[in-house]
Short mmCIF file of C-alpha atoms in Angstrom, two decimals:
data_model
loop_
_atom_site.label_atom_id
_atom_site.label_comp_id
_atom_site.label_asym_id
_atom_site.label_seq_id
_atom_site.Cartn_x
_atom_site.Cartn_y
_atom_site.Cartn_z
CA MET O 247 0.00 0.00 0.00
CA TYR O 248 1.39 3.38 -1.00
CA PRO O 249 0.79 6.31 1.34
CA LYS O 250 -2.01 8.75 0.70
CA ILE O 251 -0.56 11.62 -1.32
CA SER O 252 -1.30 15.30 -1.62
CA VAL O 253 0.62 18.08 -3.34
CA ASN O 254 0.83 21.82 -3.01
CA LEU O 255 -1.37 23.56 -5.59
CA GLY O 256 1.27 26.19 -6.35
CA ASN O 257 3.93 23.50 -6.85
CA LEU O 258 1.60 21.59 -9.19
CA VAL O 259 0.57 24.56 -11.34
CA LEU O 260 4.09 26.02 -11.47
CA SER O 261 5.44 22.73 -12.77
CA LEU O 262 2.68 22.47 -15.36
CA SER O 263 3.46 26.04 -16.43
CA ASP O 264 7.13 25.13 -16.66
CA ALA O 265 6.30 22.10 -18.81
CA LEU O 266 4.37 24.23 -21.29
CA ASP O 267 7.33 26.57 -21.80
CA LEU O 268 10.18 24.07 -22.12
CA ALA O 269 10.36 23.82 -25.90
CA PHE O 270 12.57 26.82 -26.73
CA SER O 271 14.97 28.89 -24.66
CA SER O 272 13.08 31.98 -25.86
CA LEU O 273 9.92 30.56 -24.25
CA ALA O 274 11.45 29.38 -20.98
CA MET O 275 9.57 30.77 -17.98
CA HIS O 276 7.39 33.01 -20.18
CA GLN O 277 4.23 32.14 -18.28
CA GLN O 278 5.93 32.26 -14.86
CA ARG O 279 7.26 35.71 -15.66
CA THR O 280 3.83 36.82 -16.89
CA ALA O 281 2.25 35.53 -13.68
CA PHE O 282 4.85 37.36 -11.59
CA ILE O 283 4.15 40.70 -13.31
CA ALA O 284 0.37 40.26 -13.02
CA TRP O 285 0.72 39.22 -9.37
CA GLU O 286 2.79 42.31 -8.56
CA LEU O 287 0.24 44.53 -10.32
CA GLY O 288 -2.64 42.87 -8.45
CA LYS O 289 -0.94 43.51 -5.12
CA GLN O 290 -0.19 47.12 -6.07
CA ALA O 291 -3.86 47.58 -6.98
CA LYS O 292 -4.85 46.08 -3.61
CA LEU O 293 -7.16 43.56 -5.25
CA PRO O 294 -8.97 41.06 -3.00
CA GLY O 295 -6.99 37.87 -2.38
CA LYS O 296 -9.19 35.67 -4.57
CA ARG O 297 -8.81 37.98 -7.58
CA ILE O 298 -5.04 38.03 -7.10
CA GLU O 299 -5.06 34.21 -7.02
CA ASN O 300 -7.09 34.10 -10.24
CA VAL O 301 -4.82 36.56 -12.04
CA PHE O 302 -1.78 34.61 -10.87
CA ILE O 303 -3.03 31.21 -11.98
CA ALA O 304 -4.29 32.63 -15.29
CA GLY O 305 -0.85 34.10 -15.88
CA LEU O 306 0.85 30.77 -15.18
CA LEU O 307 -1.22 28.96 -17.80
CA HIS O 308 -2.47 31.71 -20.10
CA ASP O 309 -0.98 30.13 -23.26
CA ILE O 310 -2.40 26.69 -22.51
CA GLY O 311 -4.50 26.91 -25.68
CA ALA O 312 -1.42 27.06 -27.92
CA LEU O 313 -1.00 23.31 -28.33
CA SER O 314 2.02 22.94 -30.58
CA ILE O 315 5.58 24.16 -30.13
CA GLU O 316 5.30 25.94 -33.46
CA GLU O 317 2.21 27.89 -32.39
CA LYS O 318 3.77 28.89 -29.07
CA LYS O 319 6.86 30.19 -30.85
CA THR O 320 4.93 32.35 -33.34
CA LEU O 321 2.82 33.78 -30.51
CA HIS O 322 5.81 34.67 -28.39
CA ASP O 323 7.63 36.26 -31.30
CA ASN O 324 4.56 38.28 -32.37
CA GLU O 325 4.52 36.48 -35.73
CA ILE O 326 0.84 35.48 -35.73
CA SER O 327 -2.04 37.78 -36.59
CA ASP O 328 -4.90 35.60 -35.29
CA VAL O 329 -4.45 35.34 -31.53
CA GLU O 330 -8.11 34.55 -30.86
CA GLN O 331 -7.93 30.81 -31.49
CA HIS O 332 -5.55 30.00 -28.65
CA CYS O 333 -7.45 32.35 -26.32
CA ILE O 334 -10.76 30.58 -27.02
CA ARG O 335 -9.16 27.16 -26.76
CA GLY O 336 -7.51 28.20 -23.50
CA LYS O 337 -10.82 29.36 -22.06
CA ASN O 338 -12.43 26.04 -22.94
CA LEU O 339 -9.58 24.10 -21.34
CA PHE O 340 -9.87 26.21 -18.18
CA LYS O 341 -13.63 25.65 -18.11
CA SER O 342 -13.06 21.90 -18.13
CA ASN O 343 -11.15 22.09 -14.84
CA PRO O 344 -12.98 23.15 -11.63
CA TRP O 345 -9.81 24.66 -10.13
CA LEU O 346 -9.17 26.78 -13.22
CA SER O 347 -12.72 27.60 -14.27
CA PRO O 348 -12.94 30.93 -12.33
CA CYS O 349 -9.98 32.22 -14.36
CA ALA O 350 -11.31 31.17 -17.78
CA ASP O 351 -12.43 34.62 -18.94
CA LEU O 352 -9.07 36.16 -18.05
CA VAL O 353 -7.38 33.70 -20.39
CA ARG O 354 -10.03 34.36 -23.04
CA TYR O 355 -9.39 38.11 -23.02
CA HIS O 356 -5.67 38.36 -22.27
CA HIS O 357 -5.09 39.71 -25.81
CA ARG O 358 -8.05 42.13 -25.84
CA GLY O 359 -6.77 45.70 -26.03
CA TRP O 360 -8.28 48.49 -23.95
CA VAL O 361 -10.06 50.19 -26.85
CA ARG O 362 -12.06 47.00 -27.55
CA TRP O 363 -13.68 46.95 -24.13
CA GLU O 364 -17.11 48.54 -23.72
CA GLU O 365 -17.55 47.69 -20.06
CA PRO O 366 -16.36 50.10 -17.32
CA ARG O 367 -12.68 50.07 -16.39
CA ASP O 368 -13.30 48.85 -12.83
CA THR O 369 -15.30 45.79 -13.92
CA PRO O 370 -13.25 42.88 -12.48
CA GLU O 371 -13.18 40.99 -15.77
CA VAL O 372 -11.92 44.07 -17.62
CA PHE O 373 -9.42 45.24 -15.02
CA ASP O 374 -7.92 41.81 -14.36
CA SER O 375 -7.73 40.89 -18.06
CA GLN O 376 -5.88 44.13 -18.66
CA LEU O 377 -3.38 43.23 -15.93
CA LEU O 378 -2.73 40.01 -17.79
CA PHE O 379 -2.56 41.83 -21.15
CA LEU O 380 0.17 44.16 -19.84
CA ALA O 381 2.08 41.32 -18.18
CA ASP O 382 2.07 39.13 -21.28
CA TYR O 383 2.97 42.03 -23.59
CA LEU O 384 5.84 43.20 -21.38
CA GLU O 385 7.35 39.73 -21.01
CA ARG O 386 7.36 39.22 -24.77
CA GLN O 387 9.16 42.55 -25.25
CA ILE O 388 12.10 41.61 -23.05
CA ASP O 389 15.35 40.92 -24.91
CA ARG O 390 16.72 37.83 -23.21
CA LYS O 391 20.22 38.51 -24.45
CA THR O 392 20.42 41.95 -22.83
CA TYR O 393 20.87 42.61 -19.10
CA ILE O 394 17.47 43.63 -17.75
CA LEU O 395 18.60 46.89 -16.10
CA HIS O 396 20.02 47.97 -19.44
CA GLN O 397 16.55 47.83 -21.03
CA ASP O 398 14.05 48.61 -18.25
CA GLN O 399 13.59 52.24 -19.27
CA VAL O 400 12.97 51.32 -22.90
CA LEU O 401 10.38 48.77 -21.81
CA CYS O 402 8.62 51.35 -19.63
CA SER O 403 8.55 53.79 -22.55
CA ARG O 404 6.90 51.19 -24.80
CA LEU O 405 4.18 50.63 -22.23
CA LYS O 406 3.57 54.37 -21.84
CA GLU O 407 2.95 54.54 -25.60
CA LEU O 408 0.12 52.02 -25.20
CA ALA O 409 -1.69 53.96 -22.46
CA ASP O 410 -5.42 54.30 -23.22
CA LYS O 411 -4.86 52.51 -26.53
CA GLN O 412 -4.06 48.87 -25.83
CA ILE O 413 -3.76 49.22 -22.04
CA SER O 414 -5.75 51.37 -19.62
CA SER O 415 -3.68 54.31 -18.40
CA GLU O 416 -4.60 53.37 -14.81
CA ILE O 417 -2.91 50.00 -15.24
CA VAL O 418 0.11 51.52 -16.95
CA ASP O 419 0.44 53.84 -13.94
CA LEU O 420 0.21 50.85 -11.61
CA PHE O 421 3.04 49.23 -13.50
CA LEU O 422 5.21 52.35 -13.31
CA GLU O 423 4.73 52.37 -9.53
CA VAL O 424 5.83 48.73 -9.31
CA SER O 425 8.68 48.87 -11.79
CA HIS O 426 10.65 51.76 -10.30
CA ARG O 427 12.25 49.17 -7.99
CA GLU O 428 15.29 47.41 -9.45
CA GLU O 429 14.21 44.45 -7.30
CA PHE O 430 11.14 43.98 -9.52
CA TRP O 431 13.21 43.60 -12.68
CA LEU O 432 15.83 41.40 -11.04
CA ASP O 433 13.17 39.09 -9.58
CA LEU O 434 11.40 38.98 -12.94
CA THR O 435 14.47 37.73 -14.78
CA SER O 436 15.96 35.65 -11.96
CA PRO O 437 16.62 31.96 -12.71
CA ARG O 438 15.21 31.36 -9.23
CA LEU O 439 11.77 32.77 -10.10
CA TYR O 440 10.11 29.34 -9.76
CA SER O 441 11.33 29.12 -6.15
CA LEU O 442 10.25 32.70 -5.42
CA LEU O 443 6.73 32.05 -6.71
CA LEU O 444 6.49 28.69 -4.97
CA HIS O 445 7.49 30.00 -1.54
CA ASN O 446 5.97 33.49 -1.68
CA GLY O 447 3.09 33.14 -4.15
CA PRO O 448 -0.64 32.93 -3.40
CA PHE O 449 -0.88 29.12 -3.08
CA GLN O 450 1.63 28.37 -0.33
CA THR O 451 -0.81 26.51 1.92
CA ILE O 452 -3.33 24.94 -0.48
CA GLU O 453 -3.00 21.15 -0.82
CA VAL O 454 -4.79 18.98 -3.40
CA ASP O 455 -5.42 15.24 -3.04
CA VAL O 456 -5.02 12.46 -5.60
CA ASN O 457 -8.52 12.97 -7.03
CA ASN O 458 -7.77 16.60 -7.78
CA ILE O 459 -4.31 15.69 -9.07
CA ALA O 460 -6.16 13.39 -11.49
CA ILE O 461 -8.27 16.34 -12.67
CA PHE O 462 -5.13 18.28 -13.56
CA ALA O 463 -3.60 15.17 -15.09
CA LYS O 464 -6.62 14.82 -17.38
CA LEU O 465 -6.18 18.43 -18.51
CA LEU O 466 -2.49 17.91 -19.24
CA SER O 467 -3.17 14.68 -21.10
CA MET O 468 -5.58 16.57 -23.38
CA ILE O 469 -2.92 19.16 -24.14
CA VAL O 470 -0.33 16.48 -24.90
CA ASP O 471 -2.67 14.30 -26.95
CA PHE O 472 -4.36 17.01 -28.98
CA LYS O 473 -1.16 18.74 -30.07
CA SER O 474 -1.00 16.16 -32.86
CA LEU O 475 -3.36 13.84 -34.73
CA PHE O 476 -0.81 11.11 -34.19
CA THR O 477 -1.38 11.22 -30.40
CA ALA O 478 -5.06 12.17 -30.48
CA THR O 479 -6.32 10.11 -27.51
CA HIS O 480 -3.27 8.06 -26.61
CA SER O 481 -2.81 9.13 -22.98
CA SER O 482 -6.44 8.45 -22.08
CA GLY O 483 -6.08 4.97 -23.57
CA VAL O 484 -2.87 4.25 -21.68
CA ALA O 485 -4.46 5.49 -18.45
CA GLN O 486 -7.41 3.12 -18.87
CA CYS O 487 -5.24 0.15 -19.85
CA SER O 488 -2.80 0.69 -16.98
CA MET O 489 -5.65 0.96 -14.45
CA LEU O 490 -7.15 -2.33 -15.59
CA LEU O 491 -3.81 -4.14 -15.69
CA ALA O 492 -2.89 -2.75 -12.27
CA GLU O 493 -6.11 -4.16 -10.86
CA ILE O 494 -5.59 -7.51 -12.61
CA VAL O 495 -2.03 -7.93 -11.27
CA GLY O 496 -3.27 -7.27 -7.74
CA MET O 497 -2.36 -3.67 -7.01
CA SER O 498 -4.46 -1.92 -4.35
CA GLU O 499 -7.34 0.45 -5.04
CA SER O 500 -5.20 3.48 -4.18
CA GLU O 501 -2.39 2.23 -6.41
CA VAL O 502 -4.83 1.78 -9.29
CA LYS O 503 -5.87 5.43 -8.92
CA LEU O 504 -2.24 6.54 -8.91
CA MET O 505 -1.66 4.41 -11.99
CA GLU O 506 -4.40 6.34 -13.80
CA VAL O 507 -2.62 9.61 -13.01
CA ALA O 508 0.69 8.16 -14.20
CA GLY O 509 -0.95 6.97 -17.42
CA LEU O 510 -2.46 10.36 -18.11
CA LEU O 511 0.92 12.02 -17.58
CA HIS O 512 3.29 9.42 -19.05
CA ASP O 513 3.84 11.40 -22.28
CA LEU O 514 3.96 14.85 -20.67
CA GLY O 515 7.47 15.31 -22.04
CA LYS O 516 6.15 15.20 -25.60
CA LEU O 517 5.37 18.88 -25.09
CA VAL O 518 9.02 19.47 -26.01
CA VAL O 519 8.92 17.35 -29.19
CA PRO O 520 8.11 19.26 -32.42
CA ASN O 521 5.00 18.23 -34.32
CA SER O 522 7.15 17.67 -37.40
CA ILE O 523 8.52 14.60 -35.61
CA LEU O 524 5.32 13.49 -33.89
CA GLU O 525 3.39 13.65 -37.17
CA LYS O 526 5.96 12.03 -39.42
CA PRO O 527 4.19 9.07 -41.09
CA ALA O 528 7.38 7.17 -41.88
CA GLY O 529 10.09 5.86 -39.58
CA LEU O 530 12.22 8.40 -37.74
CA THR O 531 15.82 9.08 -38.69
CA HIS O 532 18.55 8.56 -36.12
CA ALA O 533 18.62 12.31 -35.45
CA GLU O 534 14.83 12.52 -35.09
CA MET O 535 14.78 9.53 -32.75
CA ALA O 536 17.39 11.22 -30.61
CA VAL O 537 14.99 14.17 -30.22
CA MET O 538 12.08 11.83 -29.46
CA LYS O 539 14.05 10.05 -26.73
CA GLN O 540 14.04 13.18 -24.57
CA HIS O 541 10.29 13.02 -23.95
CA THR O 542 10.40 10.47 -21.10
CA TYR O 543 13.33 12.35 -19.55
CA TYR O 544 11.21 15.49 -19.42
CA THR O 545 8.19 13.59 -18.10
CA PHE O 546 10.37 12.50 -15.18
CA SER O 547 12.05 15.88 -14.79
CA ILE O 548 8.75 17.78 -14.66
CA LEU O 549 6.92 15.40 -12.33
CA THR O 550 9.80 15.14 -9.85
CA THR O 551 9.66 18.92 -9.29
CA ILE O 552 6.25 18.29 -7.67
CA ALA O 553 6.78 17.09 -4.11
CA GLY O 554 4.86 13.85 -3.53
CA LEU O 555 4.80 12.57 -7.12
CA GLN O 556 8.08 10.60 -7.18
CA MET O 557 6.34 7.24 -7.58
CA ILE O 558 4.00 8.56 -10.27
CA ALA O 559 7.05 10.04 -12.03
CA GLU O 560 8.76 6.65 -12.14
CA TRP O 561 5.67 4.77 -13.28
CA GLY O 562 5.02 7.29 -16.02
CA ALA O 563 8.53 8.05 -17.22
CA TYR O 564 9.93 4.51 -17.35
CA HIS O 565 7.57 3.31 -20.08
CA HIS O 566 10.38 3.05 -22.64
CA GLU O 567 12.76 1.28 -20.27
CA ARG O 568 13.37 -2.45 -20.87
CA LEU O 569 14.09 -5.32 -18.53
CA ASP O 570 17.34 -6.04 -20.40
CA GLY O 571 18.62 -2.56 -19.50
CA LYS O 572 18.62 -1.31 -23.10
CA GLY O 573 15.57 0.92 -23.02
CA TYR O 574 15.71 4.73 -22.92
CA PRO O 575 16.58 7.27 -21.63
CA PHE O 576 17.64 5.99 -18.18
CA LYS O 577 18.89 2.48 -19.12
CA ARG O 578 17.29 1.03 -15.99
CA GLU O 579 17.99 -2.63 -15.21
CA ALA O 580 15.20 -5.12 -14.40
CA HIS O 581 15.69 -4.80 -10.61
CA GLU O 582 15.24 -1.01 -10.92
CA ILE O 583 11.91 -1.23 -12.78
CA ASN O 584 9.08 -1.73 -10.30
CA LEU O 585 5.69 -3.32 -10.92
CA GLY O 586 3.91 -0.05 -11.74
CA ALA O 587 6.51 0.90 -14.34
CA ARG O 588 6.31 -2.58 -15.89
CA VAL O 589 2.52 -2.31 -16.12
CA MET O 590 2.86 1.12 -17.73
CA ALA O 591 5.33 -0.10 -20.36
CA VAL O 592 3.02 -2.93 -21.45
CA SER O 593 0.01 -0.56 -21.41
CA ASP O 594 1.80 1.93 -23.63
CA ILE O 595 2.76 -0.70 -26.19
CA PHE O 596 -0.70 -2.29 -26.21
CA THR O 597 -2.51 1.03 -26.60
CA ALA O 598 -0.21 2.21 -29.39
CA LEU O 599 -0.76 -1.02 -31.31
CA ALA O 600 -4.52 -1.16 -30.76
CA GLU O 601 -5.44 2.44 -31.55
CA ASP O 602 -5.98 3.94 -34.98
CA ARG O 603 -3.27 6.21 -36.30
CA PRO O 604 -3.53 8.49 -39.34
CA TYR O 605 -1.21 6.16 -41.27
CA ARG O 606 -2.75 2.80 -40.19
CA SER O 607 -5.75 1.23 -38.48
CA GLY O 608 -5.52 -0.35 -35.07
CA MET O 609 -4.08 -3.85 -35.17
CA GLU O 610 -6.14 -7.00 -34.65
CA ALA O 611 -5.82 -8.88 -31.36
CA GLU O 612 -3.72 -11.73 -32.78
CA ARG O 613 -1.18 -9.35 -34.30
CA ILE O 614 -0.92 -7.47 -31.00
CA LYS O 615 -0.39 -10.75 -29.14
CA THR O 616 2.38 -11.75 -31.54
CA ILE O 617 4.26 -8.48 -31.00
CA LEU O 618 3.85 -8.51 -27.22
CA GLN O 619 4.87 -12.16 -26.98
CA GLU O 620 8.02 -11.34 -28.91
CA GLN O 621 8.73 -8.51 -26.45
CA ALA O 622 8.44 -10.97 -23.58
CA ASP O 623 10.48 -13.70 -25.30
CA ARG O 624 13.33 -11.29 -25.95
CA GLY O 625 13.36 -10.20 -22.32
CA PHE O 626 12.17 -6.67 -23.01
CA GLN O 627 8.87 -6.72 -21.08
CA ASP O 628 7.37 -8.62 -18.14
CA LEU O 629 5.97 -11.98 -19.28
CA ARG O 630 3.55 -12.30 -16.34
CA ILE O 631 1.89 -8.98 -17.10
CA ILE O 632 1.67 -9.79 -20.80
CA LYS O 633 0.06 -13.18 -20.07
CA LEU O 634 -2.51 -11.51 -17.81
CA LEU O 635 -3.23 -9.02 -20.58
CA PHE O 636 -3.77 -11.86 -23.05
CA GLU O 637 -6.22 -13.51 -20.64
CA ASN O 638 -8.24 -10.28 -20.43
CA MET O 639 -7.58 -8.92 -23.92
CA GLU O 640 -11.15 -8.30 -25.06
CA GLU O 641 -12.21 -6.64 -21.82
CA VAL O 642 -9.16 -4.38 -21.81
CA ARG O 643 -9.43 -3.50 -25.50
CA LYS O 644 -13.12 -2.62 -25.18
CA ALA O 645 -12.53 -0.42 -22.11
CA VAL O 646 -9.60 1.37 -23.75
CA LYS O 647 -11.60 2.06 -26.89
CA GLU O 648 -14.52 3.45 -24.89
CA ARG O 649 -12.21 5.72 -22.85
CA GLN O 650 -10.60 7.02 -26.03
CA GLU O 651 -13.97 7.69 -27.61
CA GLN O 652 -14.95 9.72 -24.55
CA ALA O 653 -11.73 11.70 -24.83
CA ARG O 654 -12.29 12.32 -28.52
CA TYR O 655 -15.85 13.50 -27.85
CA SER O 656 -14.61 15.80 -25.10
CA TYR O 657 -12.15 17.34 -27.55
CA GLN O 658 -14.76 17.86 -30.23
CA VAL O 659 -17.35 19.34 -27.86
CA GLU O 660 -15.18 21.37 -25.50
CA LEU O 661 -11.90 22.20 -27.18
CA GLU O 662 -13.09 22.88 -30.72
CA LYS O 663 -16.17 24.98 -29.93
CA SER O 664 -15.80 28.60 -30.95
CA GLU O 665 -16.89 30.02 -27.62
#
């Protein structure tokens, strides 16, 4: 029996924010920096605590609707004219999560300029969205190759030019009050910003249990899966398969729940893999495979920054390890791969073989059995788990398919709707 787990909400959301910004050095910490600016502005404006929390969490995940690395890059570099799509998609993703739902409209309107608002300036939705607008705009203007105190005055001048055009003059004035302190700029660009936000931010004392961790895991699995047609509902399928196999091999009820979370998050590191590789219909080159191999490393790296998720990190991130020690990227030996990680590896292979891909239909049961048996015979995967899967093949396959259909429906209804 594994101990009951809970994690700090700030730690969880900060790590998710970090995961979304890992792809390029120019994106690193973009959302954390945006959240920091908005948080400082909210405090300067003396907003009620709950509004500050909402602005902060919206800042941490405001680009959640930009699903691919390519889209994130064009947004950050101001190279995209239509910013509405990722704002709408972000709102819908926030709405799907009870913890994030109160912040959904802030994400929806974080690119709406001041002149487009008809509501009064002090309307919370208007005021707080404008805080986020300024924070996001400022962060994207920072030259990461130039020392921050050599560009702070230029940045302030750019914001002054937007007063009562794109940004309310009241909010520009708030920013000028905050930004006269060198401390603000040095904190903003500090490599220790994650730690500062974790220990001083609004969510220091809020803990979430495994059921709420699962809610966030579901959200992250949607972001990972829907960034490419080639991964459309994969994580939901792996989660369902791993839960069933965990139950069949005799893991406890609490372990089965943790296995679902691990399944939903096992491919989290694919956020750093370009779609050009994920969507390639043919086999990967050696160089492309080298890029792909980082995804489980980043799954582990991200999840281990969240105190309390070490076991889930191992179960999720070891799914490309092999019992002969020749898997990737950790080269774990059989004695280092525990039962949960072995279940996850078999679940990942089974789901990938059984599901439809744009370049092929899902394989028939006998073909799947042949491939999995070969994996066991060669000492790659656990024979006992594979035999138990064979004994329950139809039940598992049916449940996985139903879970994936639910995920696909959720995408079509929630994520793709225009508003």
